[in-house]
CSV table of C-alpha atoms and ligand atoms in Angstrom, one decimal:
chain,number,residue,atom,x,y,z
D,129,MET,CA,-197.5,2.6,-271.7
D,130,ASN,CA,-198.2,5.4,-274.0
D,131,ASP,CA,-198.9,4.7,-277.6
D,132,GLN,CA,-196.9,7.5,-279.2
D,133,ASP,CA,-195.1,6.4,-282.3
D,134,PRO,CA,-191.3,6.2,-282.1
D,135,ALA,CA,-190.7,9.0,-284.5
D,136,SER,CA,-192.8,11.4,-282.5
D,137,VAL,CA,-191.0,10.3,-279.3
D,138,GLU,CA,-187.6,10.9,-281.0
D,139,LYS,CA,-188.6,14.3,-282.1
D,140,THR,CA,-189.7,15.3,-278.6
D,141,LEU,CA,-186.4,14.1,-277.2
D,142,GLU,CA,-184.4,16.0,-279.9
D,143,SER,CA,-186.2,19.3,-279.1
D,144,ARG,CA,-185.3,19.0,-275.4
D,145,PRO,CA,-181.7,20.1,-274.9
D,146,THR,CA,-179.6,17.7,-272.8
D,147,LEU,CA,-177.2,18.8,-270.1
D,148,GLU,CA,-174.4,17.9,-272.5
D,149,SER,CA,-175.7,20.1,-275.3
D,150,GLU,CA,-176.2,22.9,-272.9
D,151,ILE,CA,-172.6,22.6,-271.7
D,152,ASN,CA,-171.5,22.5,-275.3
D,153,SER,CA,-173.5,25.6,-276.1
D,154,ALA,CA,-171.9,27.4,-273.1
D,155,ARG,CA,-168.4,26.3,-274.4
D,156,ILE,CA,-169.1,27.6,-277.9
D,157,ASN,CA,-170.3,30.9,-276.4
D,158,ALA,CA,-167.1,31.0,-274.3
D,159,LEU,CA,-165.0,30.2,-277.4
D,160,GLU,CA,-166.6,33.0,-279.4
D,161,LEU,CA,-165.9,35.4,-276.6
D,162,LYS,CA,-162.3,34.3,-276.4
D,163,LEU,CA,-161.9,34.7,-280.2
D,164,GLU,CA,-163.4,38.2,-280.1
D,165,THR,CA,-161.0,39.1,-277.2
D,166,LEU,CA,-158.0,37.7,-279.2
D,167,SER,CA,-159.1,39.7,-282.2
D,168,VAL,CA,-159.3,42.9,-280.2
D,169,ILE,CA,-155.9,42.3,-278.6
D,170,THR,CA,-154.3,41.7,-282.0
D,171,GLU,CA,-155.8,44.8,-283.5
D,172,SER,CA,-154.8,46.9,-280.5
D,173,LEU,CA,-151.2,45.6,-280.6
D,174,TRP,CA,-151.1,46.3,-284.4
D,175,ASN,CA,-152.3,49.9,-283.7
D,176,ILE,CA,-149.6,50.4,-281.0
D,177,ILE,CA,-146.9,49.2,-283.4
D,178,GLN,CA,-148.2,51.6,-286.1
D,179,GLU,CA,-148.7,54.6,-283.9
D,180,ASN,CA,-145.2,54.3,-282.5
D,181,ASN,CA,-143.6,53.7,-285.8
D,182,LEU,CA,-141.9,50.6,-284.2
D,183,GLU,CA,-139.8,48.6,-286.5
D,184,CYS,CA,-140.9,44.9,-286.6
D,185,SER,CA,-137.4,43.5,-287.1
D,186,ALA,CA,-137.4,41.5,-283.8
D,187,ASP,CA,-137.1,37.8,-284.5
D,188,LEU,CA,-140.7,36.6,-284.3
D,189,LYS,CA,-139.7,32.9,-283.9
D,190,ASP,CA,-137.6,33.8,-280.8
D,191,LYS,CA,-140.5,35.8,-279.4
D,192,MET,CA,-143.0,33.0,-280.1
D,193,ALA,CA,-140.7,30.5,-278.3
D,194,ASP,CA,-140.6,32.8,-275.3
D,195,VAL,CA,-144.4,33.1,-275.2
D,196,ILE,CA,-144.8,29.3,-275.6
D,197,ASP,CA,-142.5,28.8,-272.5
D,198,GLN,CA,-144.3,31.4,-270.5
D,199,ARG,CA,-147.7,29.8,-271.4
D,200,ALA,CA,-146.5,26.4,-270.4
D,201,LYS,CA,-145.6,27.7,-267.0
D,202,ARG,CA,-149.0,29.3,-266.6
D,203,ASP,CA,-150.7,26.2,-267.9
D,204,SER,CA,-149.1,24.1,-265.2
D,205,ILE,CA,-151.0,26.1,-262.5
D,206,LYS,CA,-154.0,23.9,-261.5
D,207,VAL,CA,-157.2,24.5,-259.5
D,208,ASN,CA,-160.0,22.2,-258.4
D,209,CYS,CA,-163.5,22.9,-259.7
D,210,LYS,CA,-165.7,23.9,-256.8
D,211,ALA,CA,-168.7,22.1,-258.4
D,212,CYS,CA,-167.2,18.7,-259.3
D,213,GLY,CA,-163.7,18.7,-257.8
D,214,ASN,CA,-162.0,18.0,-261.1
D,215,GLU,CA,-158.5,19.4,-261.5
D,216,GLN,CA,-158.4,22.1,-264.1
D,217,LYS,CA,-156.0,24.6,-265.6
D,218,ALA,CA,-156.1,27.8,-263.6
D,219,SER,CA,-156.1,29.7,-266.9
D,220,ALA,CA,-159.4,28.0,-268.1
D,221,SER,CA,-162.6,30.0,-267.7
D,222,TYR,CA,-164.8,26.9,-267.3
D,223,CYS,CA,-164.4,23.4,-266.0
D,224,ASN,CA,-164.1,21.0,-269.0
D,225,HIS,CA,-165.8,18.3,-266.9
D,226,CYS,CA,-169.0,20.0,-265.7
D,227,GLY,CA,-169.0,23.4,-267.3
D,228,ASN,CA,-168.9,25.3,-264.0
D,229,LYS,CA,-167.2,28.7,-264.1
D,230,LEU,CA,-163.8,28.5,-262.6
D,231,GLU,CA,-162.6,31.2,-260.2
D,232,TYR,CA,-158.9,31.7,-259.9
D,233,SER,CA,-157.7,34.9,-258.3
D,234,GLY,CA,-154.0,34.3,-258.9
D,235,ASP,CA,-151.8,36.0,-261.5
D,236,ILE,CA,-153.2,35.3,-265.0
D,237,SER,CA,-152.0,37.0,-268.1
D,238,PRO,CA,-154.6,39.0,-270.1
D,239,PHE,CA,-153.9,36.5,-272.8
D,240,ASP,CA,-155.2,33.6,-270.7
D,241,TYR,CA,-158.7,34.6,-271.6
B,372,ZN,ZN1,-166.3,20.9,-262.7
């Protein structure tokens, strides 16, 4: 038995990242990358609209409904994680069970980042 006091043991444990916290850090990094990608896509689309003097009179709600339908179809494509075997969405970048990077070579929209 060591005679370290409990507070010191606790501090040691806190400073050692657990697998779970490492997975969470990887997820946060992946989310930040996705957000940045989404921001770049949005700005690029906005520039295309402006540069082409396109009128924005299309019904946005109809377009959104179309996109939601298309995404639901893409979300229904599943793959099994090679590391843990869990079934995951093909559009996901990482397994939400073990954090392993998923590799799906099928047709994925650039918006399935
Ligand atoms: Zn996995």
